mmCIF file of C-alpha atoms (C1' of nucleotides) in Angstrom:
data_model
loop_
_atom_site.group_PDB
_atom_site.id
_atom_site.type_symbol
_atom_site.label_atom_id
_atom_site.label_comp_id
_atom_site.label_asym_id
_atom_site.label_seq_id
_atom_site.Cartn_x
_atom_site.Cartn_y
_atom_site.Cartn_z
ATOM 1 C CA MET A 196 -41.770 29.661 -7.266
ATOM 2 C CA ASN A 197 -38.757 27.537 -8.042
ATOM 3 C CA ARG A 198 -38.567 25.247 -11.068
ATOM 4 C CA LEU A 199 -35.853 23.905 -13.376
ATOM 5 C CA PRO A 200 -35.814 25.874 -16.354
ATOM 6 C CA TRP A 201 -36.754 23.258 -18.727
ATOM 7 C CA SER A 202 -39.117 20.454 -18.201
ATOM 8 C CA GLU A 203 -38.971 16.566 -18.840
ATOM 9 C CA ASP A 204 -40.736 17.282 -22.029
ATOM 10 C CA ASP A 205 -38.142 19.858 -23.089
ATOM 11 C CA GLU A 206 -35.316 17.276 -22.583
ATOM 12 C CA GLU A 207 -37.280 14.982 -24.800
ATOM 13 C CA LEU A 208 -37.098 17.615 -27.581
ATOM 14 C CA CYS A 209 -33.429 18.032 -27.247
ATOM 15 C CA HIS A 210 -32.787 14.203 -28.136
ATOM 16 C CA GLY A 211 -30.503 14.176 -31.047
ATOM 17 C CA GLY A 212 -28.762 17.730 -30.125
ATOM 18 C CA SER A 213 -26.460 18.027 -27.089
ATOM 19 C CA ALA A 214 -27.749 17.773 -23.690
ATOM 20 C CA PRO A 215 -28.877 20.898 -21.965
ATOM 21 C CA PRO A 216 -26.217 22.261 -19.417
ATOM 22 C CA ARG A 217 -27.084 20.799 -16.140
ATOM 23 C CA LYS A 218 -28.967 23.627 -14.140
ATOM 24 C CA LYS A 219 -28.989 23.490 -10.529
ATOM 25 C CA LEU A 220 -32.407 24.201 -9.013
ATOM 26 C CA ARG A 221 -31.987 26.112 -5.348
ATOM 27 C CA LEU A 222 -35.071 25.275 -3.170
ATOM 28 C CA THR A 223 -36.807 28.130 -1.464
ATOM 29 C CA ARG A 224 -36.868 28.374 2.233
ATOM 30 C CA GLU A 225 -40.588 27.500 2.355
ATOM 31 C CA GLN A 226 -39.900 24.270 -0.076
ATOM 32 C CA SER A 227 -37.193 23.242 2.377
ATOM 33 C CA ARG A 228 -38.863 23.712 5.304
ATOM 34 C CA LEU A 229 -42.026 21.838 4.158
ATOM 35 C CA LEU A 230 -39.904 19.052 2.788
ATOM 36 C CA GLU A 231 -37.981 18.978 6.294
ATOM 37 C CA ASP A 232 -41.606 18.792 8.133
ATOM 38 C CA SER A 233 -42.431 15.686 5.651
ATOM 39 C CA PHE A 234 -39.211 14.036 6.512
ATOM 40 C CA ARG A 235 -39.541 14.343 10.137
ATOM 41 C CA GLN A 236 -42.880 12.344 9.853
ATOM 42 C CA ASN A 237 -41.737 9.829 7.322
ATOM 43 C CA HIS A 238 -38.325 9.236 5.934
ATOM 44 C CA THR A 239 -39.680 7.536 2.889
ATOM 45 C CA LEU A 240 -42.806 8.489 0.749
ATOM 46 C CA ASN A 241 -45.501 6.472 -0.838
ATOM 47 C CA PRO A 242 -46.109 7.636 -4.712
ATOM 48 C CA LYS A 243 -49.378 9.304 -3.462
ATOM 49 C CA GLN A 244 -47.362 11.252 -0.666
ATOM 50 C CA LYS A 245 -44.750 12.069 -3.296
ATOM 51 C CA GLU A 246 -47.405 13.423 -5.664
ATOM 52 C CA ALA A 247 -49.185 15.584 -3.211
ATOM 53 C CA LEU A 248 -46.069 17.236 -2.075
ATOM 54 C CA ALA A 249 -44.701 17.692 -5.697
ATOM 55 C CA LYS A 250 -47.957 19.349 -6.497
ATOM 56 C CA HIS A 251 -47.957 21.507 -3.367
ATOM 57 C CA LEU A 252 -44.306 22.586 -3.766
ATOM 58 C CA MET A 253 -44.696 23.204 -7.486
ATOM 59 C CA LEU A 254 -41.817 20.769 -8.220
ATOM 60 C CA ARG A 255 -41.686 17.307 -10.118
ATOM 61 C CA PRO A 256 -42.381 14.168 -8.109
ATOM 62 C CA ARG A 257 -38.723 13.067 -9.415
ATOM 63 C CA GLN A 258 -37.423 16.043 -7.492
ATOM 64 C CA ILE A 259 -39.016 15.381 -4.350
ATOM 65 C CA GLU A 260 -37.902 11.736 -4.864
ATOM 66 C CA VAL A 261 -34.158 13.050 -5.207
ATOM 67 C CA TRP A 262 -34.684 15.294 -2.152
ATOM 68 C CA PHE A 263 -35.536 12.562 -0.052
ATOM 69 C CA GLN A 264 -32.752 10.231 -1.100
ATOM 70 C CA ASN A 265 -30.256 12.889 -0.379
ATOM 71 C CA ARG A 266 -31.767 13.628 2.877
ATOM 72 C CA ARG A 267 -31.754 10.212 3.929
ATOM 73 C CA ALA A 268 -28.179 10.058 3.102
ATOM 74 C CA ARG A 269 -27.387 13.169 5.178
ATOM 75 C CA SER A 270 -29.205 11.955 7.986
ATOM 76 C CA LYS A 271 -27.304 8.660 7.921
ATOM 77 C CA LEU A 272 -23.961 10.358 7.758
ATOM 78 C CA LYS A 273 -24.726 12.584 10.448
ATOM 79 C CA GLN A 274 -25.927 9.615 12.762
ATOM 80 C CA THR A 275 -22.487 8.077 11.917
ATOM 81 C CA GLU A 276 -20.479 10.974 12.850
ATOM 82 C CA MET A 277 -22.456 11.209 16.078
ATOM 83 C CA GLU A 278 -21.698 7.523 16.796
ATOM 84 C CA CYS A 279 -18.064 8.106 16.033
ATOM 85 C CA GLU A 280 -17.862 11.086 18.502
ATOM 86 C CA TYR A 281 -19.626 8.906 21.046
ATOM 87 C CA LEU A 282 -17.228 5.830 20.480
ATOM 88 C CA LYS A 283 -14.096 8.249 20.595
ATOM 89 C CA ARG A 284 -15.185 9.788 24.013
ATOM 90 C CA TRP A 285 -16.110 6.283 25.475
ATOM 91 C CA PHE A 286 -12.712 5.041 24.326
ATOM 92 C CA GLY A 287 -10.750 8.021 25.785
ATOM 93 C CA SER A 288 -12.630 7.432 29.103
ATOM 94 C CA LEU A 289 -11.694 3.615 29.039
ATOM 95 C CA THR A 290 -8.042 4.529 28.234
ATOM 96 C CA GLU A 291 -7.983 6.830 31.306
ATOM 97 C CA GLN A 292 -9.673 4.181 33.343
ATOM 98 C CA ASN A 293 -7.115 1.420 32.478
ATOM 99 C CA HIS A 294 -4.256 3.693 33.328
ATOM 100 C CA ARG A 295 -5.748 4.329 36.676
ATOM 101 C CA LEU A 296 -6.080 0.490 37.085
ATOM 102 C CA HIS A 297 -2.590 0.010 36.175
ATOM 103 C CA ARG A 298 -1.633 2.706 38.714
ATOM 104 C CA GLU A 299 -3.616 0.837 41.178
ATOM 105 C CA VAL A 300 -1.938 -2.453 40.360
ATOM 106 C CA GLU A 301 1.376 -0.827 41.018
ATOM 107 C CA GLU A 302 0.265 0.429 44.316
ATOM 108 C CA LEU A 303 -1.100 -3.033 45.482
ATOM 109 C CA ARG A 304 2.432 -4.513 44.439
ATOM 110 C CA ALA A 305 4.374 -2.216 46.231
ATOM 111 C CA MET A 306 2.150 -2.912 49.339
ATOM 112 C CA LYS A 307 2.773 -6.418 48.959
ATOM 113 C CA VAL A 308 6.360 -5.739 48.961
ATOM 114 C CA ALA A 309 6.370 -3.848 52.245
ATOM 115 C CA PRO A 310 3.529 -5.736 54.209
ATOM 116 C CA SER A 311 3.669 -3.108 57.256
ATOM 117 C CA THR A 312 1.960 -0.422 54.984
ATOM 118 C CA VAL A 313 -0.776 -3.259 53.992
ATOM 119 C CA THR A 314 -4.280 -1.660 54.174
ATOM 120 C CA SER A 315 -5.958 -3.114 57.207
ATOM 121 C CA THR A 316 -8.887 -5.453 56.187
ATOM 122 C CA SER A 317 -11.519 -3.014 57.539
ATOM 123 C CA SER A 318 -10.996 -1.006 54.604
ATOM 124 C CA LEU A 319 -11.164 -3.844 52.196
ATOM 125 C CA THR A 320 -14.842 -4.804 50.631
ATOM 126 C CA MET A 321 -15.899 -7.537 48.651
ATOM 127 C CA CYS A 322 -18.027 -7.445 45.734
ATOM 128 C CA PRO A 323 -20.963 -9.604 46.319
ATOM 129 C CA ARG A 324 -21.549 -10.364 42.761
ATOM 130 C CA CYS A 325 -17.862 -10.837 41.404
ATOM 131 C CA GLU A 326 -16.315 -11.612 44.798
ATOM 132 C CA ARG A 327 -13.313 -9.387 43.996
ATOM 133 C CA VAL A 328 -11.784 -7.730 46.903
ATOM 134 C CA THR A 329 -11.439 -3.909 46.485
ATOM 135 C CA THR A 330 -10.241 -1.217 48.589
ATOM 136 C CA ALA A 331 -12.663 1.176 50.009
ATOM 137 C CA ALA A 332 -10.476 3.914 49.066
ATOM 138 C CA SER A 333 -11.392 3.733 45.592
ATOM 139 C CA PRO A 334 -15.233 4.231 45.171
ATOM 140 C CA SER A 335 -14.810 6.951 42.427
ATOM 141 C CA MET A 336 -13.194 4.600 40.165
ATOM 142 C CA ALA A 337 -16.328 2.284 40.164
ATOM 143 C CA ALA A 338 -18.457 5.492 39.488
ATOM 144 C CA SER A 339 -16.252 6.673 36.696
ATOM 145 C CA ALA A 340 -16.205 3.238 35.262
ATOM 146 C CA LYS A 341 -19.993 2.908 35.373
ATOM 147 C CA LYS A 342 -20.198 6.431 33.976
ATOM 148 C CA ALA A 343 -17.969 5.528 30.929
ATOM 149 C CA LEU A 344 -20.137 2.321 30.089
ATOM 150 C CA PRO A 345 -23.313 2.397 28.009
ATOM 151 C CA LEU A 346 -26.352 1.530 29.752
ATOM 152 C CA LYS A 347 -26.510 -2.176 28.683
ATOM 153 C CA GLU A 348 -23.054 -2.848 29.630
ATOM 154 C CA ARG A 349 -23.253 -1.371 33.000
ATOM 155 C CA GLU A 350 -24.678 -4.435 34.314
ATOM 156 C CA HIS A 351 -21.672 -5.752 36.321
ATOM 157 C "C1'" DG B 1368 -40.432 -26.077 -6.718
ATOM 158 C "C1'" DA B 1369 -35.817 -24.086 -9.074
ATOM 159 C "C1'" DG B 1370 -34.092 -20.479 -11.549
ATOM 160 C "C1'" DA B 1371 -33.431 -17.353 -15.112
ATOM 161 C "C1'" DA B 1372 -35.164 -12.874 -16.487
ATOM 162 C "C1'" DC B 1373 -37.363 -8.575 -15.805
ATOM 163 C "C1'" DT B 1374 -38.838 -4.478 -12.899
ATOM 164 C "C1'" DC B 1375 -38.895 -1.348 -9.194
ATOM 165 C "C1'" DA B 1376 -37.015 1.020 -5.037
ATOM 166 C "C1'" DT B 1377 -33.392 2.271 -2.675
ATOM 167 C "C1'" DA B 1378 -28.539 3.286 -0.991
ATOM 168 C "C1'" DA B 1379 -24.099 4.510 -2.176
ATOM 169 C "C1'" DA B 1380 -21.096 6.799 -4.952
ATOM 170 C "C1'" DT B 1381 -20.143 10.649 -7.829
ATOM 171 C "C1'" DT B 1382 -20.645 14.655 -10.457
ATOM 172 C "C1'" DA B 1383 -21.613 19.375 -11.508
ATOM 173 C "C1'" DC B 1384 -23.407 23.754 -10.025
ATOM 174 C "C1'" DA B 1385 -24.447 27.732 -7.054
ATOM 175 C "C1'" DT B 1386 -22.857 30.367 -3.144
ATOM 176 C "C1'" DC B 1387 -20.014 32.382 -0.227
ATOM 177 C "C1'" DA B 1388 -15.724 34.027 2.339
ATOM 178 C "C1'" DT C 219 -12.343 39.905 -9.830
ATOM 179 C "C1'" DT C 220 -10.734 35.550 -8.859
ATOM 180 C "C1'" DT C 221 -10.436 31.258 -6.442
ATOM 181 C "C1'" DG C 222 -10.883 27.564 -3.283
ATOM 182 C "C1'" DA C 223 -14.248 25.168 0.072
ATOM 183 C "C1'" DT C 224 -18.622 24.074 0.949
ATOM 184 C "C1'" DG C 225 -23.646 22.380 0.257
ATOM 185 C "C1'" DT C 226 -26.643 20.125 -2.381
ATOM 186 C "C1'" DA C 227 -29.428 18.879 -6.481
ATOM 187 C "C1'" DA C 228 -29.102 15.558 -9.776
ATOM 188 C "C1'" DT C 229 -26.916 11.478 -12.091
ATOM 189 C "C1'" DT C 230 -24.995 6.980 -12.345
ATOM 190 C "C1'" DT C 231 -24.008 2.281 -10.590
ATOM 191 C "C1'" DA C 232 -24.887 -1.645 -7.265
ATOM 192 C "C1'" DT C 233 -27.989 -4.340 -4.951
ATOM 193 C "C1'" DG C 234 -31.885 -6.618 -3.027
ATOM 194 C "C1'" DA C 235 -36.981 -7.819 -3.139
ATOM 195 C "C1'" DG C 236 -40.869 -9.100 -5.659
ATOM 196 C "C1'" DT C 237 -43.160 -10.920 -9.923
ATOM 197 C "C1'" DT C 238 -43.566 -13.713 -14.099
ATOM 198 C "C1'" DC C 239 -42.878 -17.165 -17.044
#
DNA sequence: GAGAACTCATAAATTACATCA
DNA sequence: TTTGATGTAATTTATGAGTTC
């Protein structure tokens, strides 16, 4: 299978001399697959599990431990990247929404300046919860705002 | 009970090697 | 063949929790 060319005992023998060059093991596909399976079940191992896995994969327990440490780090990094992407998209949609609202404010101001063009009251609706008056002409905005917010913040 | 000293486990940061385009 | 980029195994360092005295 796939073991380091020297054992821990070898390293002890080397004391006094120069340390052996750090050799890097490449895990086989099968070893990686089993480690991934194990990681999916549990992100940490107890000593017994570690020992068993090491025996099964013909690796040292320390190598299993290191693999799990690195795997947790990779997993966390990926999670952070995903969250970052999500926040970027959210920020983008909020910016877009903000622009639309600014435009609408400008339109409403323009209407105020020219009262003859004011929307008839029948086209205005009032939100029963926040008691704000909105035009019925902009339901899409409400929908897009809803889309942009995460679930727990959609509560109006 | 409070706290210093120690051990152990884990995360985070870094290094170094293998592989590939 | 060389080289730079990339992935990742391995090492080092920092930190927190638990235990003992």
